[in-house]
PDB file of C-alpha atoms and ligand atoms in Angstrom:
ATOM      1  CA  MET A   1      19.718  10.223  -3.216  1.00  0.00           C
ATOM      2  CA  THR A   2      17.244  12.856  -4.368  1.00  0.00           C
ATOM      3  CA  LEU A   3      15.065  11.548  -7.202  1.00  0.00           C
ATOM      4  CA  SER A   4      13.168  13.597  -9.803  1.00  0.00           C
ATOM      5  CA  ILE A   5       9.613  12.272  -9.971  1.00  0.00           C
ATOM      6  CA  LEU A   6       6.767  13.183 -12.320  1.00  0.00           C
ATOM      7  CA  VAL A   7       3.373  12.604 -10.666  1.00  0.00           C
ATOM      8  CA  THR A   8       0.446  12.986 -13.041  1.00  0.00           C
ATOM      9  CA  GLY A   9      -2.870  14.243 -11.691  1.00  0.00           C
ATOM     10  CA  ALA A  10      -1.149  15.702  -8.639  1.00  0.00           C
ATOM     11  CA  SER A  11      -3.289  18.830  -8.410  1.00  0.00           C
ATOM     12  CA  ARG A  12      -5.706  17.130  -5.999  1.00  0.00           C
ATOM     13  CA  GLY A  13      -6.815  13.825  -4.492  1.00  0.00           C
ATOM     14  CA  ILE A  14      -4.455  10.849  -4.434  1.00  0.00           C
ATOM     15  CA  GLY A  15      -1.886  12.543  -6.691  1.00  0.00           C
ATOM     16  CA  ALA A  16      -1.527  15.538  -4.362  1.00  0.00           C
ATOM     17  CA  ALA A  17      -1.019  13.127  -1.432  1.00  0.00           C
ATOM     18  CA  ILE A  18       1.623  11.232  -3.445  1.00  0.00           C
ATOM     19  CA  ALA A  19       3.414  14.513  -4.211  1.00  0.00           C
ATOM     20  CA  HIS A  20       3.426  15.401  -0.497  1.00  0.00           C
ATOM     21  CA  ASP A  21       4.666  11.977   0.543  1.00  0.00           C
ATOM     22  CA  LEU A  22       7.497  11.994  -2.024  1.00  0.00           C
ATOM     23  CA  ALA A  23       8.548  15.568  -1.250  1.00  0.00           C
ATOM     24  CA  GLY A  24       8.527  14.648   2.454  1.00  0.00           C
ATOM     25  CA  ARG A  25      11.003  11.877   1.651  1.00  0.00           C
ATOM     26  CA  GLY A  26      13.333  14.493   0.139  1.00  0.00           C
ATOM     27  CA  HIS A  27      12.553  14.061  -3.566  1.00  0.00           C
ATOM     28  CA  ARG A  28      11.855  16.660  -6.281  1.00  0.00           C
ATOM     29  CA  VAL A  29       8.355  16.455  -7.728  1.00  0.00           C
ATOM     30  CA  GLY A  30       6.822  17.472 -11.041  1.00  0.00           C
ATOM     31  CA  VAL A  31       3.281  18.334  -9.945  1.00  0.00           C
ATOM     32  CA  HIS A  32       1.122  17.685 -13.000  1.00  0.00           C
ATOM     33  CA  ALA A  33      -2.479  18.777 -13.623  1.00  0.00           C
ATOM     34  CA  GLY A  34      -4.769  18.112 -16.558  1.00  0.00           C
ATOM     35  CA  ARG A  35      -6.095  21.670 -16.724  1.00  0.00           C
ATOM     36  CA  ASP A  36      -6.051  23.331 -13.328  1.00  0.00           C
ATOM     37  CA  ALA A  37      -2.624  24.965 -13.181  1.00  0.00           C
ATOM     38  CA  ALA A  38      -3.650  27.063 -10.164  1.00  0.00           C
ATOM     39  CA  ALA A  39      -4.511  23.941  -8.153  1.00  0.00           C
ATOM     40  CA  ALA A  40      -1.188  22.343  -9.114  1.00  0.00           C
ATOM     41  CA  GLU A  41       0.627  25.537  -8.132  1.00  0.00           C
ATOM     42  CA  ALA A  42      -1.178  25.518  -4.767  1.00  0.00           C
ATOM     43  CA  VAL A  43       0.036  21.929  -4.161  1.00  0.00           C
ATOM     44  CA  ARG A  44       3.587  22.813  -5.228  1.00  0.00           C
ATOM     45  CA  ALA A  45       3.645  25.813  -2.871  1.00  0.00           C
ATOM     46  CA  THR A  46       2.895  23.602   0.164  1.00  0.00           C
ATOM     47  CA  LEU A  47       5.410  20.828  -0.594  1.00  0.00           C
ATOM     48  CA  PRO A  48       8.357  20.459   1.746  1.00  0.00           C
ATOM     49  CA  GLY A  49      11.796  20.898   0.163  1.00  0.00           C
ATOM     50  CA  ALA A  50      12.781  22.805  -2.964  1.00  0.00           C
ATOM     51  CA  GLY A  51      13.053  22.435  -6.735  1.00  0.00           C
ATOM     52  CA  HIS A  52       9.509  21.215  -7.420  1.00  0.00           C
ATOM     53  CA  ALA A  53       7.760  22.167 -10.672  1.00  0.00           C
ATOM     54  CA  VAL A  54       4.259  22.490 -12.123  1.00  0.00           C
ATOM     55  CA  VAL A  55       3.388  20.885 -15.468  1.00  0.00           C
ATOM     56  CA  VAL A  56       0.010  20.982 -17.208  1.00  0.00           C
ATOM     57  CA  GLY A  57      -1.467  18.965 -20.076  1.00  0.00           C
ATOM     58  CA  ASP A  58      -4.109  16.446 -21.143  1.00  0.00           C
ATOM     59  CA  VAL A  59      -2.608  12.960 -20.883  1.00  0.00           C
ATOM     60  CA  GLY A  60      -5.234  11.760 -23.357  1.00  0.00           C
ATOM     61  CA  ASP A  61      -3.341  13.677 -26.043  1.00  0.00           C
ATOM     62  CA  ALA A  62      -0.083  12.050 -27.202  1.00  0.00           C
ATOM     63  CA  GLY A  63       1.471  15.401 -28.199  1.00  0.00           C
ATOM     64  CA  ALA A  64       0.675  16.809 -24.773  1.00  0.00           C
ATOM     65  CA  CYS A  65       2.332  13.745 -23.170  1.00  0.00           C
ATOM     66  CA  ARG A  66       5.526  14.573 -25.028  1.00  0.00           C
ATOM     67  CA  ARG A  67       5.346  18.197 -23.876  1.00  0.00           C
ATOM     68  CA  ILE A  68       4.670  17.108 -20.267  1.00  0.00           C
ATOM     69  CA  VAL A  69       7.757  14.884 -20.229  1.00  0.00           C
ATOM     70  CA  ASP A  70      10.002  17.395 -22.041  1.00  0.00           C
ATOM     71  CA  GLU A  71       8.970  20.203 -19.717  1.00  0.00           C
ATOM     72  CA  THR A  72       9.456  18.074 -16.606  1.00  0.00           C
ATOM     73  CA  VAL A  73      12.920  17.014 -17.771  1.00  0.00           C
ATOM     74  CA  ARG A  74      13.776  20.682 -18.345  1.00  0.00           C
ATOM     75  CA  GLU A  75      12.384  21.851 -14.987  1.00  0.00           C
ATOM     76  CA  LEU A  76      13.676  19.004 -12.787  1.00  0.00           C
ATOM     77  CA  GLY A  77      16.858  18.281 -14.741  1.00  0.00           C
ATOM     78  CA  GLY A  78      15.646  14.769 -15.639  1.00  0.00           C
ATOM     79  CA  ILE A  79      13.068  12.165 -14.610  1.00  0.00           C
ATOM     80  CA  ASP A  80      13.986   9.123 -12.506  1.00  0.00           C
ATOM     81  CA  VAL A  81      10.472   7.987 -11.712  1.00  0.00           C
ATOM     82  CA  LEU A  82       7.078   8.283 -13.402  1.00  0.00           C
ATOM     83  CA  VAL A  83       3.918   7.972 -11.340  1.00  0.00           C
ATOM     84  CA  ASN A  84       0.958   7.478 -13.685  1.00  0.00           C
ATOM     85  CA  ASN A  85      -1.861   8.614 -11.417  1.00  0.00           C
ATOM     86  CA  ALA A  86      -4.150  10.881 -13.491  1.00  0.00           C
ATOM     87  CA  GLY A  87      -7.430   9.227 -14.389  1.00  0.00           C
ATOM     88  CA  ILE A  88     -11.130   9.743 -15.027  1.00  0.00           C
ATOM     89  CA  PHE A  89     -14.200   7.851 -13.843  1.00  0.00           C
ATOM     90  CA  GLU A  90     -17.279   8.675 -15.933  1.00  0.00           C
ATOM     91  CA  ALA A  91     -20.564   6.792 -15.667  1.00  0.00           C
ATOM     92  CA  HIS A  92     -21.887   4.995 -18.778  1.00  0.00           C
ATOM     93  CA  PRO A  93     -24.164   2.154 -17.578  1.00  0.00           C
ATOM     94  CA  VAL A  94     -24.909  -0.232 -20.409  1.00  0.00           C
ATOM     95  CA  GLY A  95     -28.695  -0.187 -19.907  1.00  0.00           C
ATOM     96  CA  THR A  96     -29.236   3.571 -20.102  1.00  0.00           C
ATOM     97  CA  THR A  97     -26.393   4.981 -22.216  1.00  0.00           C
ATOM     98  CA  SER A  98     -26.932   5.746 -25.920  1.00  0.00           C
ATOM     99  CA  PHE A  99     -24.650   4.010 -28.414  1.00  0.00           C
ATOM    100  CA  GLU A 100     -22.981   7.331 -29.292  1.00  0.00           C
ATOM    101  CA  ASP A 101     -22.364   8.202 -25.624  1.00  0.00           C
ATOM    102  CA  TRP A 102     -21.161   4.644 -24.974  1.00  0.00           C
ATOM    103  CA  GLN A 103     -18.527   4.921 -27.705  1.00  0.00           C
ATOM    104  CA  GLN A 104     -17.460   8.337 -26.516  1.00  0.00           C
ATOM    105  CA  ALA A 105     -17.104   7.169 -22.894  1.00  0.00           C
ATOM    106  CA  TRP A 106     -14.998   4.171 -23.919  1.00  0.00           C
ATOM    107  CA  ARG A 107     -12.766   6.234 -26.184  1.00  0.00           C
ATOM    108  CA  ARG A 108     -12.177   9.029 -23.692  1.00  0.00           C
ATOM    109  CA  THR A 109     -11.646   6.648 -20.751  1.00  0.00           C
ATOM    110  CA  LEU A 110      -9.130   4.528 -22.650  1.00  0.00           C
ATOM    111  CA  ASP A 111      -7.369   7.659 -23.975  1.00  0.00           C
ATOM    112  CA  VAL A 112      -6.858   9.109 -20.486  1.00  0.00           C
ATOM    113  CA  ASN A 113      -6.562   5.998 -18.281  1.00  0.00           C
ATOM    114  CA  LEU A 114      -4.633   3.695 -20.605  1.00  0.00           C
ATOM    115  CA  LEU A 115      -3.114   5.320 -23.698  1.00  0.00           C
ATOM    116  CA  GLY A 116      -1.912   8.336 -21.684  1.00  0.00           C
ATOM    117  CA  PRO A 117      -0.033   6.155 -19.157  1.00  0.00           C
ATOM    118  CA  ALA A 118       1.267   3.993 -22.029  1.00  0.00           C
ATOM    119  CA  ASN A 119       2.600   7.033 -23.908  1.00  0.00           C
ATOM    120  CA  LEU A 120       4.124   8.542 -20.780  1.00  0.00           C
ATOM    121  CA  ALA A 121       5.720   5.193 -19.919  1.00  0.00           C
ATOM    122  CA  TRP A 122       7.285   5.005 -23.402  1.00  0.00           C
ATOM    123  CA  LEU A 123       8.580   8.582 -23.188  1.00  0.00           C
ATOM    124  CA  VAL A 124      10.034   8.165 -19.687  1.00  0.00           C
ATOM    125  CA  ALA A 125      11.493   4.723 -20.487  1.00  0.00           C
ATOM    126  CA  ARG A 126      13.232   6.237 -23.544  1.00  0.00           C
ATOM    127  CA  HIS A 127      14.503   9.099 -21.408  1.00  0.00           C
ATOM    128  CA  LEU A 128      15.915   6.627 -18.868  1.00  0.00           C
ATOM    129  CA  LEU A 129      17.493   4.401 -21.503  1.00  0.00           C
ATOM    130  CA  ASP A 130      19.029   7.284 -23.466  1.00  0.00           C
ATOM    131  CA  ARG A 131      20.324   9.545 -20.709  1.00  0.00           C
ATOM    132  CA  PRO A 132      24.103   9.543 -20.294  1.00  0.00           C
ATOM    133  CA  SER A 133      23.921   8.311 -16.682  1.00  0.00           C
ATOM    134  CA  GLY A 134      21.727   5.380 -17.777  1.00  0.00           C
ATOM    135  CA  PRO A 135      18.497   4.027 -16.342  1.00  0.00           C
ATOM    136  CA  GLU A 136      19.768   3.256 -12.836  1.00  0.00           C
ATOM    137  CA  GLY A 137      17.029   3.994 -10.305  1.00  0.00           C
ATOM    138  CA  GLY A 138      14.358   4.224 -12.984  1.00  0.00           C
ATOM    139  CA  ARG A 139      10.840   3.285 -11.950  1.00  0.00           C
ATOM    140  CA  LEU A 140       7.383   3.352 -13.530  1.00  0.00           C
ATOM    141  CA  VAL A 141       4.528   3.179 -11.044  1.00  0.00           C
ATOM    142  CA  SER A 142       0.863   3.291 -12.030  1.00  0.00           C
ATOM    143  CA  VAL A 143      -2.299   3.785 -10.026  1.00  0.00           C
ATOM    144  CA  GLY A 144      -4.744   1.110 -11.124  1.00  0.00           C
ATOM    145  CA  SER A 145      -7.905   0.036  -9.338  1.00  0.00           C
ATOM    146  CA  ARG A 146      -9.669  -2.719  -7.432  1.00  0.00           C
ATOM    147  CA  GLY A 147     -12.327  -2.303 -10.131  1.00  0.00           C
ATOM    148  CA  ALA A 148     -10.053  -4.189 -12.532  1.00  0.00           C
ATOM    149  CA  TYR A 149     -10.814  -7.354 -10.530  1.00  0.00           C
ATOM    150  CA  ARG A 150     -14.182  -6.673  -8.975  1.00  0.00           C
ATOM    151  CA  GLY A 151     -15.936  -5.144 -11.994  1.00  0.00           C
ATOM    152  CA  GLU A 152     -17.318  -1.639 -12.493  1.00  0.00           C
ATOM    153  CA  PRO A 153     -20.972  -2.055 -13.501  1.00  0.00           C
ATOM    154  CA  LEU A 154     -21.627   1.683 -13.960  1.00  0.00           C
ATOM    155  CA  THR A 155     -18.245   2.469 -15.540  1.00  0.00           C
ATOM    156  CA  PRO A 156     -17.184  -0.625 -17.511  1.00  0.00           C
ATOM    157  CA  ALA A 157     -14.601   1.246 -19.603  1.00  0.00           C
ATOM    158  CA  TYR A 158     -12.950   2.364 -16.358  1.00  0.00           C
ATOM    159  CA  GLY A 159     -12.632  -1.221 -15.073  1.00  0.00           C
ATOM    160  CA  ALA A 160     -11.282  -2.358 -18.434  1.00  0.00           C
ATOM    161  CA  SER A 161      -8.802   0.534 -18.586  1.00  0.00           C
ATOM    162  CA  LYS A 162      -7.421  -0.352 -15.156  1.00  0.00           C
ATOM    163  CA  ALA A 163      -7.180  -4.085 -15.925  1.00  0.00           C
ATOM    164  CA  ALA A 164      -5.191  -3.138 -19.031  1.00  0.00           C
ATOM    165  CA  LEU A 165      -3.029  -0.762 -17.009  1.00  0.00           C
ATOM    166  CA  HIS A 166      -2.156  -3.588 -14.598  1.00  0.00           C
ATOM    167  CA  SER A 167      -1.344  -5.839 -17.540  1.00  0.00           C
ATOM    168  CA  MET A 168       0.788  -3.150 -19.196  1.00  0.00           C
ATOM    169  CA  THR A 169       2.680  -2.743 -15.921  1.00  0.00           C
ATOM    170  CA  GLN A 170       3.481  -6.449 -15.832  1.00  0.00           C
ATOM    171  CA  SER A 171       4.619  -6.492 -19.473  1.00  0.00           C
ATOM    172  CA  LEU A 172       6.862  -3.467 -18.912  1.00  0.00           C
ATOM    173  CA  ALA A 173       8.282  -5.034 -15.755  1.00  0.00           C
ATOM    174  CA  VAL A 174       9.522  -7.957 -17.843  1.00  0.00           C
ATOM    175  CA  ALA A 175      10.694  -5.830 -20.775  1.00  0.00           C
ATOM    176  CA  LEU A 176      12.571  -3.298 -18.638  1.00  0.00           C
ATOM    177  CA  ALA A 177      14.056  -5.572 -15.963  1.00  0.00           C
ATOM    178  CA  PRO A 178      17.217  -6.170 -18.022  1.00  0.00           C
ATOM    179  CA  HIS A 179      17.780  -2.395 -17.800  1.00  0.00           C
ATOM    180  CA  GLY A 180      17.304  -2.331 -14.029  1.00  0.00           C
ATOM    181  CA  ILE A 181      13.994  -0.465 -14.323  1.00  0.00           C
ATOM    182  CA  LEU A 182      11.118  -1.415 -11.995  1.00  0.00           C
ATOM    183  CA  ALA A 183       7.475  -1.308 -13.075  1.00  0.00           C
ATOM    184  CA  ALA A 184       4.681  -1.802 -10.551  1.00  0.00           C
ATOM    185  CA  ALA A 185       1.153  -0.687  -9.760  1.00  0.00           C
ATOM    186  CA  VAL A 186      -1.144  -0.008  -6.839  1.00  0.00           C
ATOM    187  CA  ALA A 187      -4.806  -1.024  -7.017  1.00  0.00           C
ATOM    188  CA  PRO A 188      -6.834   1.069  -4.568  1.00  0.00           C
ATOM    189  CA  GLY A 189     -10.389   0.447  -3.486  1.00  0.00           C
ATOM    190  CA  PHE A 190     -12.585   3.464  -2.719  1.00  0.00           C
ATOM    191  CA  VAL A 191     -10.676   6.579  -1.666  1.00  0.00           C
ATOM    192  CA  GLU A 192     -11.987   9.829  -0.171  1.00  0.00           C
ATOM    193  CA  THR A 193     -11.449  12.150  -3.155  1.00  0.00           C
ATOM    194  CA  ASP A 194     -13.550  14.193  -5.603  1.00  0.00           C
ATOM    195  CA  MET A 195     -13.775  11.102  -7.841  1.00  0.00           C
ATOM    196  CA  GLY A 196     -15.930   9.066  -5.461  1.00  0.00           C
ATOM    197  CA  ARG A 197     -17.480  11.956  -3.542  1.00  0.00           C
ATOM    198  CA  SER A 198     -21.017  11.652  -4.957  1.00  0.00           C
ATOM    199  CA  VAL A 199     -21.165   7.937  -4.029  1.00  0.00           C
ATOM    200  CA  LEU A 200     -19.613   8.387  -0.580  1.00  0.00           C
ATOM    201  CA  ASP A 201     -21.929  11.310   0.274  1.00  0.00           C
ATOM    202  CA  GLY A 202     -25.008   9.551  -1.156  1.00  0.00           C
ATOM    203  CA  PRO A 203     -27.333   6.799   0.088  1.00  0.00           C
ATOM    204  CA  ASP A 204     -24.767   4.074  -0.729  1.00  0.00           C
ATOM    205  CA  GLY A 205     -21.976   5.733   1.305  1.00  0.00           C
ATOM    206  CA  ASP A 206     -22.346   3.540   4.400  1.00  0.00           C
ATOM    207  CA  ALA A 207     -22.476   0.348   2.319  1.00  0.00           C
ATOM    208  CA  VAL A 208     -19.288   1.358   0.512  1.00  0.00           C
ATOM    209  CA  ARG A 209     -17.533   2.051   3.826  1.00  0.00           C
ATOM    210  CA  ALA A 210     -18.723  -1.345   5.130  1.00  0.00           C
ATOM    211  CA  GLN A 211     -17.022  -3.125   2.208  1.00  0.00           C
ATOM    212  CA  SER A 212     -13.840  -2.934   4.265  1.00  0.00           C
ATOM    213  CA  PRO A 213     -13.591  -4.641   7.657  1.00  0.00           C
ATOM    214  CA  PHE A 214     -11.960  -1.381   8.795  1.00  0.00           C
ATOM    215  CA  ASN A 215     -15.422   0.126   8.096  1.00  0.00           C
ATOM    216  CA  ARG A 216     -14.068   3.111   6.191  1.00  0.00           C
ATOM    217  CA  VAL A 217     -12.652   3.971   2.804  1.00  0.00           C
ATOM    218  CA  ALA A 218      -9.039   4.953   2.227  1.00  0.00           C
ATOM    219  CA  THR A 219      -7.648   8.408   2.781  1.00  0.00           C
ATOM    220  CA  PRO A 220      -5.467   9.677  -0.086  1.00  0.00           C
ATOM    221  CA  ALA A 221      -2.473   9.317   2.258  1.00  0.00           C
ATOM    222  CA  ASP A 222      -3.172   5.568   2.727  1.00  0.00           C
ATOM    223  CA  VAL A 223      -2.738   5.015  -0.999  1.00  0.00           C
ATOM    224  CA  ALA A 224       0.079   7.556  -1.368  1.00  0.00           C
ATOM    225  CA  GLN A 225       2.266   5.645   1.094  1.00  0.00           C
ATOM    226  CA  ALA A 226       2.032   2.482  -0.998  1.00  0.00           C
ATOM    227  CA  VAL A 227       2.774   4.375  -4.215  1.00  0.00           C
ATOM    228  CA  ALA A 228       5.688   6.311  -2.702  1.00  0.00           C
ATOM    229  CA  TRP A 229       7.202   3.079  -1.365  1.00  0.00           C
ATOM    230  CA  LEU A 230       7.112   1.460  -4.811  1.00  0.00           C
ATOM    231  CA  ALA A 231       8.407   4.678  -6.423  1.00  0.00           C
ATOM    232  CA  THR A 232      11.439   5.040  -4.157  1.00  0.00           C
ATOM    233  CA  GLU A 233      12.316   2.382  -1.596  1.00  0.00           C
ATOM    234  CA  ALA A 234      10.765  -0.920  -2.611  1.00  0.00           C
ATOM    235  CA  PRO A 235      13.309  -3.542  -3.614  1.00  0.00           C
ATOM    236  CA  LEU A 236      13.698  -4.042  -7.378  1.00  0.00           C
ATOM    237  CA  TRP A 237      12.591  -7.631  -6.770  1.00  0.00           C
ATOM    238  CA  VAL A 238       8.944  -6.586  -6.334  1.00  0.00           C
ATOM    239  CA  SER A 239       8.884  -5.395  -9.947  1.00  0.00           C
ATOM    240  CA  GLY A 240       5.749  -6.600 -11.756  1.00  0.00           C
ATOM    241  CA  THR A 241       3.608  -6.511  -8.627  1.00  0.00           C
ATOM    242  CA  VAL A 242       0.161  -4.971  -8.333  1.00  0.00           C
ATOM    243  CA  VAL A 243      -0.250  -3.991  -4.696  1.00  0.00           C
ATOM    244  CA  ASP A 244      -3.814  -4.114  -3.370  1.00  0.00           C
ATOM    245  CA  ALA A 245      -4.604  -1.027  -1.292  1.00  0.00           C
ATOM    246  CA  ASN A 246      -8.251  -1.671  -0.493  1.00  0.00           C
ATOM    247  CA  GLY A 247      -8.466  -2.227   3.279  1.00  0.00           C
ATOM    248  CA  ALA A 248      -9.060  -5.974   2.773  1.00  0.00           C
ATOM    249  CA  SER A 249     -12.350  -5.146   1.037  1.00  0.00           C
ATOM    250  CA  TYR A 250     -11.531  -7.478  -1.848  1.00  0.00           C
ATOM    251  CA  LEU A 251      -9.110 -10.409  -1.646  1.00  0.00           C
ATOM    252  CA  ARG A 252      -7.886 -12.159  -4.773  1.00  0.00           C
TER     253      ARG A 252
HETATM  254  P1  NAP B   1      -9.396  13.073  -8.742  1.00  0.00           P
HETATM  255  O1  NAP B   1      -9.524  13.581  -7.350  1.00  0.00           O
HETATM  256  O2  NAP B   1     -10.588  13.133  -9.629  1.00  0.00           O
HETATM  257  O3  NAP B   1      -8.162  13.829  -9.443  1.00  0.00           O
HETATM  258  C1  NAP B   1      -7.856  13.517 -10.766  1.00  0.00           C
HETATM  259  C2  NAP B   1      -6.517  14.126 -11.164  1.00  0.00           C
HETATM  260  O4  NAP B   1      -6.237  13.713 -12.505  1.00  0.00           O
HETATM  261  C3  NAP B   1      -6.532  15.642 -11.164  1.00  0.00           C
HETATM  262  O5  NAP B   1      -5.261  16.123 -10.817  1.00  0.00           O
HETATM  263  C4  NAP B   1      -6.845  15.976 -12.631  1.00  0.00           C
HETATM  264  O6  NAP B   1      -6.320  17.244 -13.036  1.00  0.00           O
HETATM  265  C5  NAP B   1      -6.110  14.856 -13.353  1.00  0.00           C
HETATM  266  N1  NAP B   1      -6.717  14.584 -14.647  1.00  0.00           N
HETATM  267  C6  NAP B   1      -8.003  14.257 -14.932  1.00  0.00           C
HETATM  268  N2  NAP B   1      -8.179  14.113 -16.257  1.00  0.00           N
HETATM  269  C7  NAP B   1      -6.965  14.360 -16.832  1.00  0.00           C
HETATM  270  C8  NAP B   1      -6.497  14.385 -18.164  1.00  0.00           C
HETATM  271  N3  NAP B   1      -7.296  14.147 -19.217  1.00  0.00           N
HETATM  272  N4  NAP B   1      -5.198  14.683 -18.384  1.00  0.00           N
HETATM  273  C9  NAP B   1      -4.378  14.932 -17.353  1.00  0.00           C
HETATM  274  N5  NAP B   1      -4.757  14.935 -16.072  1.00  0.00           N
HETATM  275  C10 NAP B   1      -6.042  14.652 -15.808  1.00  0.00           C
HETATM  276  O7  NAP B   1      -8.930  11.552  -8.777  1.00  0.00           O
HETATM  277  P2  NAP B   1      -8.381  10.609  -7.602  1.00  0.00           P
HETATM  278  O8  NAP B   1      -9.531  10.019  -6.899  1.00  0.00           O
HETATM  279  O9  NAP B   1      -7.301  11.298  -6.849  1.00  0.00           O
HETATM  280  O10 NAP B   1      -7.763   9.417  -8.502  1.00  0.00           O
HETATM  281  C11 NAP B   1      -6.399   9.340  -8.836  1.00  0.00           C
HETATM  282  C12 NAP B   1      -6.141   7.973  -9.465  1.00  0.00           C
HETATM  283  O11 NAP B   1      -6.544   6.946  -8.557  1.00  0.00           O
HETATM  284  C13 NAP B   1      -6.946   7.735 -10.746  1.00  0.00           C
HETATM  285  O12 NAP B   1      -6.161   7.050 -11.687  1.00  0.00           O
HETATM  286  C14 NAP B   1      -8.093   6.867 -10.274  1.00  0.00           C
HETATM  287  O13 NAP B   1      -8.621   6.071 -11.312  1.00  0.00           O
HETATM  288  C15 NAP B   1      -7.416   6.034  -9.206  1.00  0.00           C
HETATM  289  N6  NAP B   1      -8.361   5.474  -8.231  1.00  0.00           N
HETATM  290  C16 NAP B   1      -9.180   6.277  -7.513  1.00  0.00           C
HETATM  291  C17 NAP B   1     -10.074   5.703  -6.618  1.00  0.00           C
HETATM  292  C18 NAP B   1     -11.022   6.535  -5.789  1.00  0.00           C
HETATM  293  O14 NAP B   1     -11.906   5.961  -5.124  1.00  0.00           O
HETATM  294  N7  NAP B   1     -10.886   7.852  -5.756  1.00  0.00           N
HETATM  295  C19 NAP B   1     -10.120   4.306  -6.476  1.00  0.00           C
HETATM  296  C20 NAP B   1      -9.261   3.514  -7.229  1.00  0.00           C
HETATM  297  C21 NAP B   1      -8.375   4.113  -8.110  1.00  0.00           C
HETATM  298  P3  NAP B   1      -7.352  18.453 -13.414  1.00  0.00           P
HETATM  299  O15 NAP B   1      -8.236  18.640 -12.209  1.00  0.00           O
HETATM  300  O16 NAP B   1      -6.493  19.631 -13.706  1.00  0.00           O
HETATM  301  O17 NAP B   1      -8.109  17.943 -14.609  1.00  0.00           O
END
C-alpha cells in the first residue's frame, strides 16, 4: 500500500534521508522546508517514484502549520503519516547569555521544536479522524533527541523541547490508540548534518565520535531507517515507544 507521508524539515540532513528512505519503499512524500524551497525541490527531484510534492512554511507559526497540512493534503491526496523532523539547535549557555536573549532562545526553540510538532500532530490527527476512509494506517512519528535524557548544557531549551516532544508522543499514543493510530519517536545522538557540523569539525569532534563504541556519529541514513520503520512497517504494538538511535553512546 502506497502511503502519503509529510516529512517536515526534509530539505536537508536527516529529513532528506527520511524522504529518500520512504520514497525508496514506494511511498509518496511531502518534502517540507522551513524556507529553502529550492533545496526541497532538489530533494524532491532525486526521489525514486512519482507523486512527491514540495511544501514550505515555518512550523513555529500555527497558521503556517495549517497551510502546510492543507497544501500537503491537496498535493498528495491526503496524509497517512506525519514525520515531525524539523528542528533548531541554537546555543544559549546560561552563564553567558543575556536575559533577553535567553527568553528569545527559549521561546523560539519551543515554538519550532515543540509547539510546531504539537500543532501539526493535531492537524494531521484531525485529518485522519475526519477523512471518509477513517484513520486506518495513521501514524505520527517525531524526531526527538538523546539530549532529552543526557542534558544539553549549551542549549537547555533544546533538551527541554525534545523531552517534551517525547512526552507528547507518549500521551498521543495513548489518546489515539483507540483509533488505531500509532505515535512514536526516535531519539538520535549526534548525526552528521549541518546542525552539528561546527562541533564535529571542531576540537571536540573526536571526543564526540568516541562517545559511541562504534567510534563515529550517525549518518542521516542510520536515523532515517529507524524513522521510516516506525512510519510504515513497525507493528502497531510498539506505539508509545521512543527508539534510541545513538550507537549505544547513552543507555537508559
Ligand atoms: P538540519 O540539517 O539543521 O535541517 C533542519 C531542517 O529543518 C531543514 O530542512 C530546515 O529547513 C528545517 N527547519 C528549520 N527551522 C524550521 C522552521 N522554523 N520551520 C520549518 N522548518 C524548519 O537538521 P538535522 O540535523 O537534519 O535535524 C533534524 C532533526 O533531528 C531535528 O529535529 C533535530 O533536533 C534532530 N536531531 C538532530 C541531531 C544531530 O546531531 N544533527 C541529533 C539529535 C536530534 P530550512 O533549511 O528551509 O529552514
